[in-house]
Amino acid sequence: EVQLVESGGGLVQPGGSLRLSCAASGFTFNNYAMTWVRQVPGKGLEWVSTISDSGATTYYPDSVKGRFTVSRDNSKNTLYLQMDRLRADDTAVYYCSKDWDSSGPNWSDPWGQGTLVTVSP
Amino acid sequence: DIQMAQSPASLSASVGDRVNITCRASQSISTYLNWYQQSPGKAPRLLIYAAFSLQSGVPSRFSGSGVGIDFALTISSLKPEDFATYYCQQTYTTPLTFGGGTTVEIK
């Protein structure tokens, strides 16, 4: 069974940094692209980043480009999201998900349970 | 960026009803359209990918249609577990974008 478990969320001050992790199991991690999506509580979904299977290619929307960095350690079956220069509007639940194929970005399934990031003084 | 407009934003329906949710893209996206279901307090779950392909394990009462700009998700006969929020997503180009969601509530 595919499992994705996010961790690393919490309260951080504006301008601060946080690193999220996503531990993957139940599939050959280095064969799939991986994606981060966030959701402000009670609101809709926003795509945050995708990384290819090898980590060689990454994708971001303008809202996080230059502040967030996605990476992966295929030896540890773990996906990361380094978030710098955090702003109040980055407050959200962050989900990691497994892409359909190796290159991404594409549809994702399954998703982890999410980790809450709160940016506040 | 490609904008995805879902309608309605919410609807009330009864168990056994047929439900249609629509999604319109701001430009043609071929069949690069996916549908997700999110139950309260849960992560989203993929239902339909590439406009009309049913994800493994998803009941056949769910179906997708459309190409180009206009798409639809149909639930042929609502079950109690189908009361949730549904999102469309385009994966034609980055940035990937989602519709605003449609909440299906119990009448």
XYZ file of C-alpha atoms in Angstrom:
228
model
C 0.000 0.000 0.000
C 1.308 3.432 -0.939
C 1.791 5.688 2.079
C 2.860 9.308 2.234
C 3.471 10.931 5.603
C 4.218 14.648 5.854
C 5.958 16.264 8.787
C 7.691 19.488 9.723
C 4.762 21.869 9.857
C 4.271 24.333 12.668
C 4.201 27.985 13.667
C 6.811 30.279 12.150
C 7.221 34.046 12.092
C 6.940 36.049 8.883
C 10.281 36.045 7.106
C 11.248 32.754 8.696
C 12.005 29.342 7.232
C 10.628 25.839 7.552
C 11.424 22.520 5.918
C 8.683 20.012 5.274
C 9.347 16.328 4.740
C 7.269 13.621 3.109
C 8.211 10.011 3.852
C 7.106 7.635 1.115
C 6.602 3.874 1.216
C 4.845 1.135 -0.704
C 6.172 2.026 -4.161
C 9.437 2.516 -6.033
C 9.989 6.138 -5.006
C 12.719 6.926 -7.551
C 10.406 6.011 -10.452
C 7.899 8.793 -9.844
C 7.694 12.547 -9.858
C 6.309 14.041 -6.663
C 4.172 17.093 -6.014
C 3.322 19.520 -3.210
C -0.126 21.138 -3.058
C -1.386 23.470 -0.349
C -4.791 24.424 0.968
C -5.730 27.353 3.144
C -8.161 25.890 5.724
C -11.676 26.130 4.342
C -10.452 27.212 0.891
C -9.381 25.624 -2.389
C -6.271 23.819 -3.604
C -3.097 25.482 -4.904
C -0.268 23.669 -6.668
C 3.092 24.492 -5.049
C 5.772 22.396 -6.706
C 6.650 19.261 -8.668
C 9.974 17.450 -8.900
C 10.905 14.799 -11.449
C 11.928 11.284 -10.454
C 15.650 12.018 -10.464
C 15.282 15.478 -8.987
C 16.840 17.037 -12.067
C 13.767 19.050 -13.001
C 11.613 21.181 -10.732
C 8.520 23.277 -11.311
C 6.984 26.142 -9.301
C 4.238 28.726 -9.678
C 5.265 32.378 -9.484
C 3.742 32.672 -5.996
C 6.550 30.585 -4.453
C 9.328 30.682 -7.063
C 12.552 31.951 -5.528
C 11.327 31.325 -1.974
C 10.528 27.578 -1.951
C 12.839 24.765 -3.016
C 11.697 21.219 -3.615
C 14.181 18.363 -3.374
C 14.254 14.635 -2.808
C 16.543 11.990 -1.367
C 15.835 8.824 -3.284
C 18.071 6.802 -0.965
C 15.763 7.746 1.923
C 12.467 7.700 -0.025
C 11.844 11.225 1.192
C 10.578 14.400 -0.448
C 11.339 17.845 0.967
C 10.037 21.375 0.652
C 12.324 24.102 1.923
C 10.279 27.245 2.520
C 12.129 30.528 3.024
C 10.994 34.128 3.423
C 7.620 32.892 4.584
C 4.609 35.204 4.437
C 1.239 35.175 6.142
C -0.414 34.043 2.917
C 1.719 30.871 2.944
C -0.377 29.676 5.885
C -1.996 26.436 4.726
C -2.094 22.684 5.000
C 0.650 21.277 2.769
C 0.065 17.931 1.062
C 2.564 15.783 -0.778
C 1.388 13.461 -3.521
C 2.706 10.849 -5.923
C 2.554 11.765 -9.603
C 1.318 9.459 -12.317
C 4.703 9.105 -13.967
C 8.350 9.985 -13.738
C 8.518 13.378 -15.364
C 5.568 15.372 -14.002
C 3.716 17.587 -13.554
C 0.654 15.443 -13.970
C -2.256 14.086 -12.014
C -1.444 12.895 -8.501
C -2.619 10.033 -6.360
C -2.492 9.275 -3.516
C -1.952 12.244 -1.245
C -0.603 12.348 2.289
C -2.649 13.535 5.252
C -1.086 16.998 5.177
C 0.884 19.140 7.592
C -0.231 22.573 8.767
C 2.054 25.562 8.361
C 1.066 28.740 10.199
C 2.927 31.962 9.500
C 2.184 34.486 12.211
C 4.061 36.924 14.506
C -2.187 31.135 -16.295
C -5.148 28.916 -17.215
C -8.191 29.696 -15.092
C -10.582 26.888 -14.165
C -14.180 27.877 -13.433
C -16.328 25.306 -11.664
C -20.079 25.432 -11.318
C -22.084 25.356 -9.267
C -20.079 26.350 -6.181
C -22.422 24.213 -4.123
C -25.483 22.076 -4.594
C -27.952 20.190 -2.450
C -28.973 16.714 -3.515
C -30.499 13.537 -2.146
C -29.188 9.991 -2.029
C -29.928 8.410 -5.388
C -29.875 11.684 -7.340
C -27.862 12.161 -10.512
C -25.414 15.039 -10.136
C -23.463 17.000 -12.735
C -20.595 19.337 -11.969
C -19.038 21.398 -14.718
C -15.595 22.879 -15.196
C -14.624 25.410 -17.863
C -11.047 26.232 -18.785
C -10.002 29.711 -19.916
C -8.330 28.142 -22.974
C -8.281 24.751 -24.629
C -6.586 22.064 -22.556
C -7.376 19.051 -24.753
C -8.162 16.276 -22.240
C -5.638 17.336 -19.589
C -8.347 17.547 -16.954
C -8.593 15.664 -13.670
C -11.198 15.440 -10.916
C -10.590 15.043 -7.190
C -12.915 14.403 -4.262
C -12.226 15.805 -0.807
C -14.267 14.675 2.170
C -14.216 16.881 5.310
C -10.921 16.608 7.182
C -9.401 14.329 4.546
C -6.854 14.675 1.786
C -8.074 14.925 -1.807
C -8.553 11.671 -3.699
C -8.219 11.265 -7.468
C -11.427 10.172 -9.179
C -10.936 10.822 -12.895
C -7.810 11.566 -14.910
C -7.338 12.655 -18.509
C -10.953 13.849 -18.654
C -12.698 10.467 -18.652
C -10.429 7.713 -17.274
C -11.644 6.238 -13.996
C -8.924 5.876 -11.363
C -8.469 2.351 -10.062
C -10.747 1.619 -7.126
C -13.187 4.448 -7.859
C -16.827 3.326 -8.187
C -18.275 3.278 -11.690
C -21.056 5.703 -10.719
C -18.427 8.414 -11.272
C -17.731 9.435 -14.864
C -16.018 12.275 -16.648
C -16.539 13.863 -20.034
C -15.404 16.761 -22.156
C -12.559 17.986 -24.307
C -11.058 21.362 -25.045
C -12.702 23.898 -22.766
C -15.811 22.330 -21.223
C -15.771 19.326 -18.917
C -18.168 17.560 -16.591
C -18.110 15.156 -13.681
C -21.237 13.050 -13.306
C -22.293 10.980 -10.325
C -25.028 8.683 -11.603
C -26.639 7.859 -8.259
C -25.436 9.627 -5.129
C -24.355 7.556 -2.152
C -24.006 8.953 1.390
C -20.200 8.837 1.117
C -20.292 11.074 -1.975
C -21.218 14.192 -0.017
C -17.931 16.051 -0.310
C -16.170 18.804 -2.242
C -15.039 18.159 -5.808
C -12.212 19.920 -7.621
C -11.163 19.939 -11.258
C -7.498 20.418 -12.175
C -5.776 21.147 -15.466
C -2.390 19.581 -16.153
C -2.034 20.932 -19.693
C 0.627 23.422 -18.648
C 2.282 24.923 -15.619
C 1.269 26.453 -13.352
C -1.125 23.615 -12.690
C -4.430 25.132 -11.607
C -7.545 23.937 -9.814
C -11.143 24.983 -9.993
C -12.653 26.633 -6.943
C -14.488 23.498 -5.885
C -18.085 22.277 -5.785
C -19.526 21.205 -2.463
C -22.226 18.544 -2.665
C -24.462 18.763 0.394
C -27.280 16.616 1.655
C -30.747 17.972 0.857
